[in-house]
Short mmCIF file of C-alpha atoms in Angstrom, two decimals:
data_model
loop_
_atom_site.label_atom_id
_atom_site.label_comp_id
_atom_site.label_asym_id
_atom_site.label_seq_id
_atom_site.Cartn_x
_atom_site.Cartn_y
_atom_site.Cartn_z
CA UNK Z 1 -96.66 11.63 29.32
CA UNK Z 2 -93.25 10.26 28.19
CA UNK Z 3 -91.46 7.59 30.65
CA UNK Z 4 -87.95 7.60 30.86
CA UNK Z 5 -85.32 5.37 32.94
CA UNK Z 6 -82.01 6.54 34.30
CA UNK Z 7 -80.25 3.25 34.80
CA UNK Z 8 -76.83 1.69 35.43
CA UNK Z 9 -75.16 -1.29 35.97
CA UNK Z 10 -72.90 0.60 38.38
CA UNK Z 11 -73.23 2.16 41.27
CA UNK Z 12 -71.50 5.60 41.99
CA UNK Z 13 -71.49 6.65 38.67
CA UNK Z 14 -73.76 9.87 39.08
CA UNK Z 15 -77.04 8.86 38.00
CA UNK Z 16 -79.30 10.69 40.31
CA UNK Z 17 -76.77 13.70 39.03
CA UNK Z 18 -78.04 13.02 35.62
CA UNK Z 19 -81.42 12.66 36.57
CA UNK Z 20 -81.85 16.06 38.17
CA UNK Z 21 -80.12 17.90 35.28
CA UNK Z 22 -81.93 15.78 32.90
CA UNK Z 23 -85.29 17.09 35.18
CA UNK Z 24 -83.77 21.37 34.97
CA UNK Z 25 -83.22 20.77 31.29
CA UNK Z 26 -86.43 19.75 30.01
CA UNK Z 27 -87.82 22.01 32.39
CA UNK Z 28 -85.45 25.03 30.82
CA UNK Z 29 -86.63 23.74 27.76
CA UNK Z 30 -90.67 24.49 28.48
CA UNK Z 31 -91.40 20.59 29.96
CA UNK Z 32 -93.62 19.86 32.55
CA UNK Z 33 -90.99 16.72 34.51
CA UNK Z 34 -91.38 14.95 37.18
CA UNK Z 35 -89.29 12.58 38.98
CA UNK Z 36 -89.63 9.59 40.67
CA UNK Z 37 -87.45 8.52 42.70
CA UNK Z 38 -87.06 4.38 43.22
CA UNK Z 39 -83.70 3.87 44.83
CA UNK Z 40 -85.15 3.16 48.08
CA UNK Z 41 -82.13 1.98 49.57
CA UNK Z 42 -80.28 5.52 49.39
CA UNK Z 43 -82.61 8.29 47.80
CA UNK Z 44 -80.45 11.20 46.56
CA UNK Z 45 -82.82 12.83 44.69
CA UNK Z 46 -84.32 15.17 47.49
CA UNK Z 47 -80.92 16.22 48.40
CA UNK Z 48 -80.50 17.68 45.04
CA UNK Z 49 -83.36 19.37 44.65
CA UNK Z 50 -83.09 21.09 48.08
CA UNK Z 51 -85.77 19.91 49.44
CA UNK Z 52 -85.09 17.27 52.11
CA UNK Z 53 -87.25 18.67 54.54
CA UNK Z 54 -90.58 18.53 52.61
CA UNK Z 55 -93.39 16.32 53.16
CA UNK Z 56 -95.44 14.01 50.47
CA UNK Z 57 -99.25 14.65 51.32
CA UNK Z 58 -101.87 12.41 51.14
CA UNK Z 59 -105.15 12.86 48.21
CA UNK Z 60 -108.21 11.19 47.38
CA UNK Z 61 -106.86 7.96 45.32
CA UNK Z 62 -102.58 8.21 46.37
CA UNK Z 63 -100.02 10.36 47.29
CA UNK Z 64 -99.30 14.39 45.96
CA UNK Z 65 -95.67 14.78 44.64
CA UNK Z 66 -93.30 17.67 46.40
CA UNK Z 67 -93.28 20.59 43.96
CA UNK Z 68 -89.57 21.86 43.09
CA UNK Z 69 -90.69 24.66 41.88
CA UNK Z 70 -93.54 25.74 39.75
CA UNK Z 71 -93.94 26.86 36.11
CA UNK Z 72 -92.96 30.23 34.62
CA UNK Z 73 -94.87 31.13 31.51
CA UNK Z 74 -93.11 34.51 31.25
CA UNK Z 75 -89.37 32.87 31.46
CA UNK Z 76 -90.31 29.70 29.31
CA UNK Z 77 -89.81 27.17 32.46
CA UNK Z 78 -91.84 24.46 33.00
CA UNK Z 79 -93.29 22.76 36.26
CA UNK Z 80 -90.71 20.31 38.34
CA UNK Z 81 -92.75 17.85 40.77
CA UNK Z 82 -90.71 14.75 42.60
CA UNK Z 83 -91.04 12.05 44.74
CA UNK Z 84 -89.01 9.69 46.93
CA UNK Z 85 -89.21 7.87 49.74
CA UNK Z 86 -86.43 10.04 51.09
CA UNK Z 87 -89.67 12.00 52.07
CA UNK Z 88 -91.41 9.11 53.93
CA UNK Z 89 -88.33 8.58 56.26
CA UNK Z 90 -88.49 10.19 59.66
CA UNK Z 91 -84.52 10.94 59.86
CA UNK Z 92 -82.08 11.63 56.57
CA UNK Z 93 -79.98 8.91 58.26
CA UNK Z 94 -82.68 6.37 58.48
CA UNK Z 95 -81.69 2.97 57.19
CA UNK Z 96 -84.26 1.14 55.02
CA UNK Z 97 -83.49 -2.48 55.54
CA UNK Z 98 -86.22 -3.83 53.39
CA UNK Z 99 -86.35 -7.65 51.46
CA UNK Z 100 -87.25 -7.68 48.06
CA UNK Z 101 -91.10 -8.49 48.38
CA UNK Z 102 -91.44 -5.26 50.26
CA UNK Z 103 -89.41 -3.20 47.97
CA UNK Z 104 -91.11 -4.82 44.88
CA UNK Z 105 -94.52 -3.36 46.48
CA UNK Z 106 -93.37 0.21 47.32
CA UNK Z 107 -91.92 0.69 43.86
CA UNK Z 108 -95.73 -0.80 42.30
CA UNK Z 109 -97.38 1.75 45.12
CA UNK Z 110 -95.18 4.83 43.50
CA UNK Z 111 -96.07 3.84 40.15
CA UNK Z 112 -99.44 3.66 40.75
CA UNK Z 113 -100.84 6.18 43.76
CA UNK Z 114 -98.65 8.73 42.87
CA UNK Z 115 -101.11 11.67 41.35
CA UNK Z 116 -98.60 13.48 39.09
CA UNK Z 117 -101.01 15.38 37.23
CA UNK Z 118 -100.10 17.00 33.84
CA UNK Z 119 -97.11 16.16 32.88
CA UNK Z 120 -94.64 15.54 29.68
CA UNK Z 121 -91.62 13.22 30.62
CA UNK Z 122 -91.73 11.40 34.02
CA UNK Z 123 -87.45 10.64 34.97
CA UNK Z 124 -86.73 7.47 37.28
CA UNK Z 125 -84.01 7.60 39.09
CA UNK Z 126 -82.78 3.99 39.68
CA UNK Z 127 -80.51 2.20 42.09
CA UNK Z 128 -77.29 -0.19 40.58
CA UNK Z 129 -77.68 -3.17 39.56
CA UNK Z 130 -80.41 -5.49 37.87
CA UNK Z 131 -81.89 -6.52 41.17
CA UNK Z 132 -85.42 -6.88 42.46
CA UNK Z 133 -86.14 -2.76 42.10
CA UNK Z 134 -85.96 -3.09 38.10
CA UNK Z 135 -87.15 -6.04 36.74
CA UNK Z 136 -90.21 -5.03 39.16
CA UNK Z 137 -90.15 -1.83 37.31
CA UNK Z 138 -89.76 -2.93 34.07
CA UNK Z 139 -92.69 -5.48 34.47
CA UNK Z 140 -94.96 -2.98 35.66
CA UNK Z 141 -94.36 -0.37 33.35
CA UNK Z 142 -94.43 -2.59 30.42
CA UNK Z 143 -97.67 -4.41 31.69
CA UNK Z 144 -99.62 -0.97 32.26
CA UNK Z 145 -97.96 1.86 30.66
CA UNK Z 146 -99.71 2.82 27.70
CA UNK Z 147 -98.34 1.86 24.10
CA UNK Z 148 -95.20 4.09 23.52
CA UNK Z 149 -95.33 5.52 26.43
CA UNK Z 150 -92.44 3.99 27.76
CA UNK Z 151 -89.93 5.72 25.69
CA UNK Z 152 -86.61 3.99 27.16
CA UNK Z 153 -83.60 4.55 28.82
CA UNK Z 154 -80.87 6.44 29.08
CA UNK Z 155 -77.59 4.43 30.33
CA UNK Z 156 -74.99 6.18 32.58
CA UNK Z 157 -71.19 5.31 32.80
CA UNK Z 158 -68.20 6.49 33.94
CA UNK Z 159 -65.52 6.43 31.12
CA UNK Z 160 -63.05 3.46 32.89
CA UNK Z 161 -63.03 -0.32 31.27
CA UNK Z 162 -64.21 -1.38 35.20
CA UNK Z 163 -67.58 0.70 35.03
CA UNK Z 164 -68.08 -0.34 31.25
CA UNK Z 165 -67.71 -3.64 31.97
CA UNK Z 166 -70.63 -3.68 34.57
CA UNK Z 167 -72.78 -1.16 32.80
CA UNK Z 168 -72.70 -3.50 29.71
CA UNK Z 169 -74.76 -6.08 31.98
CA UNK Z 170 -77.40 -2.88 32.14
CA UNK Z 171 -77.49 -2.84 28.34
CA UNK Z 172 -78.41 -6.49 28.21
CA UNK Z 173 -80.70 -5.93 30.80
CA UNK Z 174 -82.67 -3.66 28.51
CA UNK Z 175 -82.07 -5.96 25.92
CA UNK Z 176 -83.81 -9.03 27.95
CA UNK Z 177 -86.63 -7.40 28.87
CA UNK Z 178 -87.61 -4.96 25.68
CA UNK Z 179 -86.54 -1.61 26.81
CA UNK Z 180 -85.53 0.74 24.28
CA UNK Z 181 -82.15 2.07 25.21
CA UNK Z 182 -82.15 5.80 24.06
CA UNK Z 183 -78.52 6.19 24.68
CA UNK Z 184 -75.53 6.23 26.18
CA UNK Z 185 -73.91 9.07 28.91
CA UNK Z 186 -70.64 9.36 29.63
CA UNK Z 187 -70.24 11.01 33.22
CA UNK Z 188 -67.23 12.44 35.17
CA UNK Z 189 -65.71 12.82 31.61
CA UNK Z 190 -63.03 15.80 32.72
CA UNK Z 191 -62.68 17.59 35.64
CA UNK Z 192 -63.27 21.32 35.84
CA UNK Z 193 -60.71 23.10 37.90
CA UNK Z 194 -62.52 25.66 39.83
CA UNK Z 195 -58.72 27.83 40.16
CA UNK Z 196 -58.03 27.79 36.39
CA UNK Z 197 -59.40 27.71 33.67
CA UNK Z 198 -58.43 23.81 32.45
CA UNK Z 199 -60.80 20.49 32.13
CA UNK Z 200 -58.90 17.46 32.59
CA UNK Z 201 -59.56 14.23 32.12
CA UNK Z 202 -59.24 12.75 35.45
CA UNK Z 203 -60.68 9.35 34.79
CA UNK Z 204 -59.60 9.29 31.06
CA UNK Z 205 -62.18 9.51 28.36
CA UNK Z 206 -64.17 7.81 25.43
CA UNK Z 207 -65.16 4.70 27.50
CA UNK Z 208 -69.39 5.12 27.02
CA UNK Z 209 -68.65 6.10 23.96
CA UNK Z 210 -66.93 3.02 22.39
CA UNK Z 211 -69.12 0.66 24.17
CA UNK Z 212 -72.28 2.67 22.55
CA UNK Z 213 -70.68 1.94 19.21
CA UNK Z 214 -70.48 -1.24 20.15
CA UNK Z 215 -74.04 -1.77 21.43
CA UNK Z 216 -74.99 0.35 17.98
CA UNK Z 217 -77.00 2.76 20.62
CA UNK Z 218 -76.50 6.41 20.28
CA UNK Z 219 -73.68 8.20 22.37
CA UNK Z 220 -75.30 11.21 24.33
CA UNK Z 221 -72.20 13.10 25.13
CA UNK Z 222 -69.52 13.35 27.50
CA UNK Z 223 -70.49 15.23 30.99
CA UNK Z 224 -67.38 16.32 33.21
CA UNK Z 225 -66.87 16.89 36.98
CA UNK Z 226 -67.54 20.27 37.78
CA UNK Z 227 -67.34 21.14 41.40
CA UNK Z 228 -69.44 24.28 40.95
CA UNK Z 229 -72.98 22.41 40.03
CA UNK Z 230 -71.56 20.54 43.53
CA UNK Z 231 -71.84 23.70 45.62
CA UNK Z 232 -74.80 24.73 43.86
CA UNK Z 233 -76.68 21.39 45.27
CA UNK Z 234 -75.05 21.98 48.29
CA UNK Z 235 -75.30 25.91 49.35
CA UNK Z 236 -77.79 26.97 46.69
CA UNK Z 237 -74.72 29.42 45.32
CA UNK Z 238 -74.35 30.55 41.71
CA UNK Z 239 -71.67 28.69 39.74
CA UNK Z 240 -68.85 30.72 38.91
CA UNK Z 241 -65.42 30.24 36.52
CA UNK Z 242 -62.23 31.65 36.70
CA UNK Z 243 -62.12 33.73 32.95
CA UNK Z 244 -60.84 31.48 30.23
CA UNK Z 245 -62.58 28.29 31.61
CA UNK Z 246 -64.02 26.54 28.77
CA UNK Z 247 -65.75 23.41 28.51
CA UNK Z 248 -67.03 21.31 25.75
CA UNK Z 249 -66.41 24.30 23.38
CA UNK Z 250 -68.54 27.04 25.49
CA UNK Z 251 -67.12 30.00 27.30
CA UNK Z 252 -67.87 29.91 30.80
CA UNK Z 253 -65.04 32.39 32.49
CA UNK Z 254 -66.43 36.08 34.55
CA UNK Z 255 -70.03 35.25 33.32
CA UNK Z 256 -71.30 36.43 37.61
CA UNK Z 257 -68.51 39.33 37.90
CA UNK Z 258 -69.88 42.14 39.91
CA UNK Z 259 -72.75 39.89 41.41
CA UNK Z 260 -73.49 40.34 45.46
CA UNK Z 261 -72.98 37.52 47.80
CA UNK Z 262 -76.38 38.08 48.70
CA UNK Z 263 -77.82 37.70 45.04
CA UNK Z 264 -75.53 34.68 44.55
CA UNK Z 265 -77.61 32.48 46.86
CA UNK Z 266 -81.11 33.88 46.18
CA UNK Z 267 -83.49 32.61 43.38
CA UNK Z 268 -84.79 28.59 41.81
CA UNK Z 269 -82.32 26.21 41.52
CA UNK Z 270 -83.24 26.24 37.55
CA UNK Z 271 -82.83 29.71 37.19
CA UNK Z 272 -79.37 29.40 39.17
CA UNK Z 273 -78.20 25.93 36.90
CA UNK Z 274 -78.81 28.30 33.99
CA UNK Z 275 -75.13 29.32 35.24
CA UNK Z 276 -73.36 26.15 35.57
CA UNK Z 277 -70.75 24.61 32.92
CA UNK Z 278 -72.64 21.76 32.22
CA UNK Z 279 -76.48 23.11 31.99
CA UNK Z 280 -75.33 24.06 27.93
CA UNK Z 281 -74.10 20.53 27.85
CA UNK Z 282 -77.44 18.80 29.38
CA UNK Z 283 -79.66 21.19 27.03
CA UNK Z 284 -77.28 19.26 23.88
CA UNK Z 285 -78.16 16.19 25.52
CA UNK Z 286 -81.88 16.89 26.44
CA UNK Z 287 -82.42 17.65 22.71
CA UNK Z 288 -80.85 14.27 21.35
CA UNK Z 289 -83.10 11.90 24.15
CA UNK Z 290 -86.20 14.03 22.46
CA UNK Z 291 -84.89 13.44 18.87
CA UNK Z 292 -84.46 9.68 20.30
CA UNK Z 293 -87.77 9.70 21.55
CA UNK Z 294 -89.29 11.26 18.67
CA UNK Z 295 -87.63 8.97 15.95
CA UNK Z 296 -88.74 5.45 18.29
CA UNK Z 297 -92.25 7.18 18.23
CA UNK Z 298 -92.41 7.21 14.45
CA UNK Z 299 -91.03 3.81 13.63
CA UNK Z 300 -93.63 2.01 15.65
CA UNK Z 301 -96.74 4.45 13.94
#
């Protein structure tokens, strides 16, 4: 099993965003994921997956992860398992006002009781910051993960200098406490218009790019806004583009003409982000962190 880190120095950047198509990706691509969860103070990560309402249940020897959805030999998709402690709350709302000895513990407890099974990558989902959620993370994984299993993390920014300037303090985070950075995302990169068929750059562009070239860490693309993969989260609907819409060089326009209402909401979520603008530009991305991986793997054997 492969251990990878979403992590930023910024909040509101759309890491748990990344996460979950980081998790449908690999999964598209035949992986067996799961995700864990750790930003204890305001876990997302249920909410995107749909599945709020579930319950973690209790094993011999720790906890059993909510299945997403299970694996599809015949379509090529592999298992998605997750856990948070958005499941452990009692209300959505619930506030979890928690010191850092306590949160320290319940991020050791998920790393350790949490019975995952068979799996090839394991995504964490982090909160902002460097605080006491991380460096308790990265002691414990690099005390008793085994050698190379760790494989790193992938840093998320937004492209403006005020998110590269605090995301840089995540790089030399990573650089303080020996975690391979795989790369760098740009996110929000472009906005796609769900009336026309134009991306703009909203937020300007190239930010995480030139501060990857500065860090000499690769650059894992540039991921726009696109207010479709929004209302798929949200209502479970299949994205759909106005014909013409383009984005990062791949037709997306009248791809769900002639489709029901009914059939629009019905099916996975995987099957349904098969659809969305970006999924093409996660699978580009999915196959660079693996090349990443793979490359880090073979320089330390």
């Amino acid at each position: 099993m492969s251990l990878d880190k979403v992590l930023s120095g910024k909040g509101g950047v759309g890491k748990s965003s990344v996460t979950t198509q980081l998790a449908l990706a690999l999964c598209l691509a035949g992986h067996s994921v799961g995700v864990l969860d750790i930003d204890l103070t305001g876990p997302s990560i249920p909410r995107f997956f749909g599945i709020e309402n579930a319950k973690v249940t209790q094993a011999p020897g720790g906890w059993r992860p909510v299945l997403v959805h299970p694996a599809n030999l015949a379509s090529g998709v592999g298992e998605l398992r997750c856990m948070s402690l958005g499941f452990l709350l009692q209300e959505r709302g619930d506030a979890v006002v928690w010191r850092g000895p306590k949160k320290t513990a319940m991020v050791r407890q998920f790393l350790s009781d949490v019975l995952w099974g068979e799996l090839d990558y394991l995504l964490i989902d982090t909160p902002p910051g460097t605080s006491d959620e991380h460096i308790s993370l990265a002691e414990t994984l690099l005390k008793n993960a085994a050698p190379g299993q760790v494989k790193g993390a992938v840093v998320v920014t937004t492209p403006q200098a005020v998110a590269t300037a605090d995301v840089k303090k995540e790089l030399n985070f990573c650089t303080k406490t020996g975690i391979n950075v795989i790369g760098v995302l740009e996110n929000m990169s472009g906005f796609v218009c769900p009336n026309c068929s134009e991306c703009t750059n909203v937020f300007s562009s190239g930010g995480g790019q030139i501060m990857a070239e500065e860090f000499k860490v690769r650059f894992l693309g540039s991921v726009p806004i696109d207010p479709q993969f929004v209302m798929l989260v949200e209502t479970g609907r299949i994205p759909m583009y106005p014909i013409g819409t383009s984005v990062n060089g791949t037709d997306m326009g009248g791809r769900q003409e002639g489709v029901t209402q009914d059939f629009k909401t019905l099916g996975q979520l995987v099957e349904k982000y098969k659809s969305c603008s970006l999924s093409p530009i996660f699978q580009a991305v999915t196959r660079d962190v693996i090349e990443t991986c793979e490359e880090a793997q073979s320089r330390r054997q």
